[in-house]
Every structure is written in C-alpha cells, then in structure tokens.
PDB file of C-alpha atoms in Angstrom:
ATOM      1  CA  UNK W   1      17.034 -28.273 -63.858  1.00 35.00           C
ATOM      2  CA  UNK W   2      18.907 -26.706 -61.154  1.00 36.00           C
ATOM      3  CA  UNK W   3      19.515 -22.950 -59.990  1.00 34.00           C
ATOM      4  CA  UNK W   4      19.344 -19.869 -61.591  1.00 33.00           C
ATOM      5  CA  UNK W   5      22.856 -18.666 -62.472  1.00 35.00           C
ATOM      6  CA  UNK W   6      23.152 -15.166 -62.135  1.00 34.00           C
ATOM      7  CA  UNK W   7      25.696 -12.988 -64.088  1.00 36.00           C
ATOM      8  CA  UNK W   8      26.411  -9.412 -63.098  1.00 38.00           C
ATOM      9  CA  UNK W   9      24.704  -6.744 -64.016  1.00 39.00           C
ATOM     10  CA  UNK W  10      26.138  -4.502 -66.904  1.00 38.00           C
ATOM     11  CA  UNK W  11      27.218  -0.958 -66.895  1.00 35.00           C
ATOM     12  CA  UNK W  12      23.583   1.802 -66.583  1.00 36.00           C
ATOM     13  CA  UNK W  13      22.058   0.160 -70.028  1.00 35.00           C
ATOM     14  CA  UNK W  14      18.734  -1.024 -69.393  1.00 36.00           C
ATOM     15  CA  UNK W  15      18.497  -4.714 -71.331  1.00 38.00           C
ATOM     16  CA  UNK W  16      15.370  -4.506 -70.588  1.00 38.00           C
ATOM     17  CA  UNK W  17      14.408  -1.359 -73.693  1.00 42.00           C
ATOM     18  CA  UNK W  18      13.243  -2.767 -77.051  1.00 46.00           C
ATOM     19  CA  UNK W  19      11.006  -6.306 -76.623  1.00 52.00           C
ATOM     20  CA  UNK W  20      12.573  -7.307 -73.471  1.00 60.00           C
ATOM     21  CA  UNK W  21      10.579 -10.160 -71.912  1.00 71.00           C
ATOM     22  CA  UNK W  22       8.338  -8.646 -68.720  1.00 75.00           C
ATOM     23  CA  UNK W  23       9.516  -9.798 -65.260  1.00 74.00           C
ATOM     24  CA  UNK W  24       6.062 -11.159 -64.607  1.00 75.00           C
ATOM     25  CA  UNK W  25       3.588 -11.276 -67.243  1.00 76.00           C
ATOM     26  CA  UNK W  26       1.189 -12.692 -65.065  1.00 73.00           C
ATOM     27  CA  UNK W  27       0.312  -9.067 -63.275  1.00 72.00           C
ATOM     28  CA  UNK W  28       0.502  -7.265 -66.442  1.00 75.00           C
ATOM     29  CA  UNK W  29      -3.046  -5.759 -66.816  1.00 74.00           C
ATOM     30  CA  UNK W  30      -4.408  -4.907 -70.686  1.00 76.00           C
ATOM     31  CA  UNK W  31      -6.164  -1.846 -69.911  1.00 77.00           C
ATOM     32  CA  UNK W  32      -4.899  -0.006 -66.830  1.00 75.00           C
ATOM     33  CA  UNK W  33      -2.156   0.126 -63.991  1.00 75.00           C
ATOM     34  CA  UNK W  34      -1.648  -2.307 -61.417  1.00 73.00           C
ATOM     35  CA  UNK W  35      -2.202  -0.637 -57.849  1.00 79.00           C
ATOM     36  CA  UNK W  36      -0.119  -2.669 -55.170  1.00 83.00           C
ATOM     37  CA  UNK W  37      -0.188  -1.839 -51.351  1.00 88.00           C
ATOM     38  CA  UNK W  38       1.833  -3.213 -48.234  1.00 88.00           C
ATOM     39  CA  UNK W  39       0.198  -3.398 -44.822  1.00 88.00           C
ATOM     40  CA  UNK W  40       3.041  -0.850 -42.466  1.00 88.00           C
ATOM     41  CA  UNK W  41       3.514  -4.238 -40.100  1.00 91.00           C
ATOM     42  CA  UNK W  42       4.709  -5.766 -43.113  1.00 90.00           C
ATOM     43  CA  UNK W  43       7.154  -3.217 -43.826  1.00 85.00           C
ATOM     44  CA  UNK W  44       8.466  -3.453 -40.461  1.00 87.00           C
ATOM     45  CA  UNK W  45       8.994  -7.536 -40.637  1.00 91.00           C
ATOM     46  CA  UNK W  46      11.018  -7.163 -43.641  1.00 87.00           C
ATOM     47  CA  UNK W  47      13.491  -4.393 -41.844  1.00 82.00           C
ATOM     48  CA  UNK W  48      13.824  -6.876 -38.931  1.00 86.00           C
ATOM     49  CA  UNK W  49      14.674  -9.978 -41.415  1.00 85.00           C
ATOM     50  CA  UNK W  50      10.980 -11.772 -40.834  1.00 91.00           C
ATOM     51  CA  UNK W  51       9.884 -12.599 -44.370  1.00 91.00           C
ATOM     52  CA  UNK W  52       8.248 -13.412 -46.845  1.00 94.00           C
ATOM     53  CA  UNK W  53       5.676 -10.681 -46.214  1.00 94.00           C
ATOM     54  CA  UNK W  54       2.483 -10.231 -48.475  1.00 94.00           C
ATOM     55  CA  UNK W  55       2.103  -7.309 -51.270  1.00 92.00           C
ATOM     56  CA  UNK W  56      -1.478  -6.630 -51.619  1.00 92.00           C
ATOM     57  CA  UNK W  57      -3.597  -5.735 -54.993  1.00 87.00           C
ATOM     58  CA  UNK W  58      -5.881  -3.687 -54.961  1.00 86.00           C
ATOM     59  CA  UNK W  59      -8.668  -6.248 -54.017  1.00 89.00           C
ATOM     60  CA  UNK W  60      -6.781  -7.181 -50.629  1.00 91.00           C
ATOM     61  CA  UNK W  61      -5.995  -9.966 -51.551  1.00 91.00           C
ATOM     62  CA  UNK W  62      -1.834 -11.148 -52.009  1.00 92.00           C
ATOM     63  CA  UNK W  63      -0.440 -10.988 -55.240  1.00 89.00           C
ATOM     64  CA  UNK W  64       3.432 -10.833 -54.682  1.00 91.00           C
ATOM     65  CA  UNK W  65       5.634 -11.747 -51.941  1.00 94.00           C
ATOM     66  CA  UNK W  66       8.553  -9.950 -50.873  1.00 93.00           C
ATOM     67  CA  UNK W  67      11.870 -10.499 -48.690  1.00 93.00           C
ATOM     68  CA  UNK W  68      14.826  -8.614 -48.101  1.00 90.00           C
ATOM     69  CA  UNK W  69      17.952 -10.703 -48.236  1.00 83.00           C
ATOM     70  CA  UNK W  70      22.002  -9.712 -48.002  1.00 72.00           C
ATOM     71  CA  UNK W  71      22.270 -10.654 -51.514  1.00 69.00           C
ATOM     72  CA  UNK W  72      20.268 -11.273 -54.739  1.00 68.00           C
ATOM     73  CA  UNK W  73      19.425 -15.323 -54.865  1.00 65.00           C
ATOM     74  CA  UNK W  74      22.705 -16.780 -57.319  1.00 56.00           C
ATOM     75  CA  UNK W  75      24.745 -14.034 -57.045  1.00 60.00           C
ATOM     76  CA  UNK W  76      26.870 -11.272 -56.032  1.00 58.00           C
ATOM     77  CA  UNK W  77      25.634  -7.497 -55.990  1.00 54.00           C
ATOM     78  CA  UNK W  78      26.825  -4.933 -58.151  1.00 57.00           C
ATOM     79  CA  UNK W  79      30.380  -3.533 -56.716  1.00 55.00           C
ATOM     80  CA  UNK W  80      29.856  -0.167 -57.645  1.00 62.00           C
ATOM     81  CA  UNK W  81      26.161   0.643 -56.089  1.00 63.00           C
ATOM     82  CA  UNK W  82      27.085   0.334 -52.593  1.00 68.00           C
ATOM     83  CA  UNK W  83      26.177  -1.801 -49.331  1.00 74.00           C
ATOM     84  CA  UNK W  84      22.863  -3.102 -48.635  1.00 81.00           C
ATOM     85  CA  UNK W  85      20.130  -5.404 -48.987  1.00 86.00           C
ATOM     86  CA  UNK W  86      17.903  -6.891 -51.922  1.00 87.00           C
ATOM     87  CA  UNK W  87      14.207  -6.396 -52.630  1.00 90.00           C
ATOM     88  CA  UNK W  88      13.167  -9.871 -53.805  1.00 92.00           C
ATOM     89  CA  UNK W  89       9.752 -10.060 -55.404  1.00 91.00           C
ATOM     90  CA  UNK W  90       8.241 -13.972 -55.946  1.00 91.00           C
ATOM     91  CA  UNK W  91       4.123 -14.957 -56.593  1.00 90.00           C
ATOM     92  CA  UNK W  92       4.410 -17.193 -53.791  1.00 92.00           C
ATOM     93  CA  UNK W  93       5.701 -17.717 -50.262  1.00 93.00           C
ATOM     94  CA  UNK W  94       7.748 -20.386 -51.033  1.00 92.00           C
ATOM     95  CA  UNK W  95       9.273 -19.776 -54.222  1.00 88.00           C
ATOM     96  CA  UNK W  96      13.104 -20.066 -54.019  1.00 84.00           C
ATOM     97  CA  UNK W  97      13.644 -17.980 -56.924  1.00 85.00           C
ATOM     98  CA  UNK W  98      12.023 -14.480 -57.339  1.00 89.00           C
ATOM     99  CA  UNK W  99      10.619 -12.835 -60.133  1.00 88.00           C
ATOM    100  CA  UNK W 100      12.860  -9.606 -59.680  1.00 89.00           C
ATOM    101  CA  UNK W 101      15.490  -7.984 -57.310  1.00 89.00           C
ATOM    102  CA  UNK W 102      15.532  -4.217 -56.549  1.00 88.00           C
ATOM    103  CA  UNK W 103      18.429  -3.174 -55.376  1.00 86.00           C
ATOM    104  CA  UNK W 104      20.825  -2.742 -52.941  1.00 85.00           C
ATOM    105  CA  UNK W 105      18.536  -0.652 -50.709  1.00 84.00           C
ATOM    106  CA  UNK W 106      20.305   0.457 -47.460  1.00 82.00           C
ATOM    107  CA  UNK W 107      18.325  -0.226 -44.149  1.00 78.00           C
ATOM    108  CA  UNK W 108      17.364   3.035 -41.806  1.00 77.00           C
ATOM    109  CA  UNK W 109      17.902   5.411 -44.267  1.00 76.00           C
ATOM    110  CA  UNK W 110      16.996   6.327 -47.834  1.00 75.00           C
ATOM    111  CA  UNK W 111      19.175   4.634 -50.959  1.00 74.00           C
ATOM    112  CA  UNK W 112      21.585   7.667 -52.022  1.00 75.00           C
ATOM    113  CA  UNK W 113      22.049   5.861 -55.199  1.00 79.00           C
ATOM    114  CA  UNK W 114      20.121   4.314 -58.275  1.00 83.00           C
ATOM    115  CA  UNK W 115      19.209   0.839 -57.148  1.00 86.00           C
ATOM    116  CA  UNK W 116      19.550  -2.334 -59.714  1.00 86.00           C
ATOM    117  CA  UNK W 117      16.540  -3.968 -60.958  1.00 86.00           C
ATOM    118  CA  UNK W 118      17.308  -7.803 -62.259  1.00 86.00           C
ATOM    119  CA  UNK W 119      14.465  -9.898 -63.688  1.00 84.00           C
ATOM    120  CA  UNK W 120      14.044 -13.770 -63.177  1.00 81.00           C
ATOM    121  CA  UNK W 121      17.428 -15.160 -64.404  1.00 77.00           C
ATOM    122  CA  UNK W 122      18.896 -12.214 -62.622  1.00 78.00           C
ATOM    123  CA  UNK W 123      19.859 -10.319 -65.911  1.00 80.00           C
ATOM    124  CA  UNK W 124      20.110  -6.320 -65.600  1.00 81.00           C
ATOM    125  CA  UNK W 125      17.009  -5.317 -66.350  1.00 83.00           C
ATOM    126  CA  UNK W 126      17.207  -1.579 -65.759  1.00 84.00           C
ATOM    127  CA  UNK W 127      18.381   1.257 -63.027  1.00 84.00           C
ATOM    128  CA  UNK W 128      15.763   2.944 -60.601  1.00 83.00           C
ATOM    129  CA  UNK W 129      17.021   5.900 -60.021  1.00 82.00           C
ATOM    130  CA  UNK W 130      16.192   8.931 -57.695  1.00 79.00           C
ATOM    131  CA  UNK W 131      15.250  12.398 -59.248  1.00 76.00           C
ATOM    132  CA  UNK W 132      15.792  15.444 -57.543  1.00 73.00           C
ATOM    133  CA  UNK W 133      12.169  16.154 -56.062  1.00 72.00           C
ATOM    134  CA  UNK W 134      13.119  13.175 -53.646  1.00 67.00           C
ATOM    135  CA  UNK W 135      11.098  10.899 -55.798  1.00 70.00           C
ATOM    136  CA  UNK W 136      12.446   7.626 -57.842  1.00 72.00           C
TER     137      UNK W 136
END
C-alpha cells in the first residue's frame, strides 16, 4: 500500500552478487540473451523530456518502457556520481513505479562516470561502469 520508499544507494558494492532477486524476472529468458532495440525517434523524445517511449524485443513488438526523469521515482540521487538524469525502465506505459533506474546519465554528452543501477524498491543493485575501450 502506498509508494516505494527509496533509500540511498551504498558505497560501489553490488547488493545485487550472490541470489539477489532479478529486477524483472519476467524478461529473463532460460536458454539465451534477450536482444532489445530502440527506434532513433525514440531516443530523441526521451532527450527532449517526451516519454514513456517503447523498447523493442526482438520480435518488434514493446517489451519495456523507458523515461528519463531529474530524479529516480522516491528518491534522491547518489551525491557523489554527479548531475544528471535517470533511466527509468517499467513493462508498461503507465506504471508509476519502474522496474530499474540507470543512472545519472548526463544529457549531450557521454556519462564520465559509472552510472547507478537500482532495482524495483530502488535498492543499489550494482555500478555500470565505463572501461577504457569507450565501452560500459
């Protein structure tokens, strides 16, 4: 009944190592990886602030939703990863509370940092961070 309270995160430890629930068990495939695409229009919406865009499997059709908020639903972003917005994932269009939050991902350029993932009670569930071949 009620919101999600969020807590913040804790220091780099991922709570999500050793039996930690999955953010969305739903998508979780037995015997092979889950492809995801997002149409380039929709990438565009979400840097303007028009969202919930669509996340596409690999059949077309929409499997996630995403929007890009200030802050993570509940609560306050970490202090020490910087300025930017969140990465909320949901199921569906209209849910108020989303499956996961990625980050704080800064708008125009790339994130210079390791971005925060939270899961659905907004818990730390682990760091994305970049390597040094540019990737994450």
């Amino acid at each position: 009944a009620g919101g999600i309270g969020m807590r913040p995160p804790t220091t780099t430890t991922q709570e999500g190592v050793g039996g930690a629930d999955a953010i969305c068990p739903a998508l979780i495939l037995p015997h092979g990886e889950a492809h995801f695409s997002i149409p380039a229009d929709s990438v565009l919406k979400l840097g303007v602030g028009q969202y919930p865009v669509e996340i596409l499997g690999q059949s077309g059709r929409p499997l996630l939703h995403a929007r890009l908020p200030a802050k993570p639903v509940g609560g306050a972003p970490s202090a020490n990863l910087g300025a930017g917005r969140w990465l909320e994932l949901t199921t569906t269009a209209t849910s108020r509370y989303p499956h996961a939050c990625v980050g704080p991902v800064p708008l125009g350029s790339p994130a210079p940092h390791a971005l925060e993932i939270r899961g659905p009670k907004g818990n730390a569930y682990g760091v994305l961070e970049p390597s040094g071949s540019g990737g994450w």
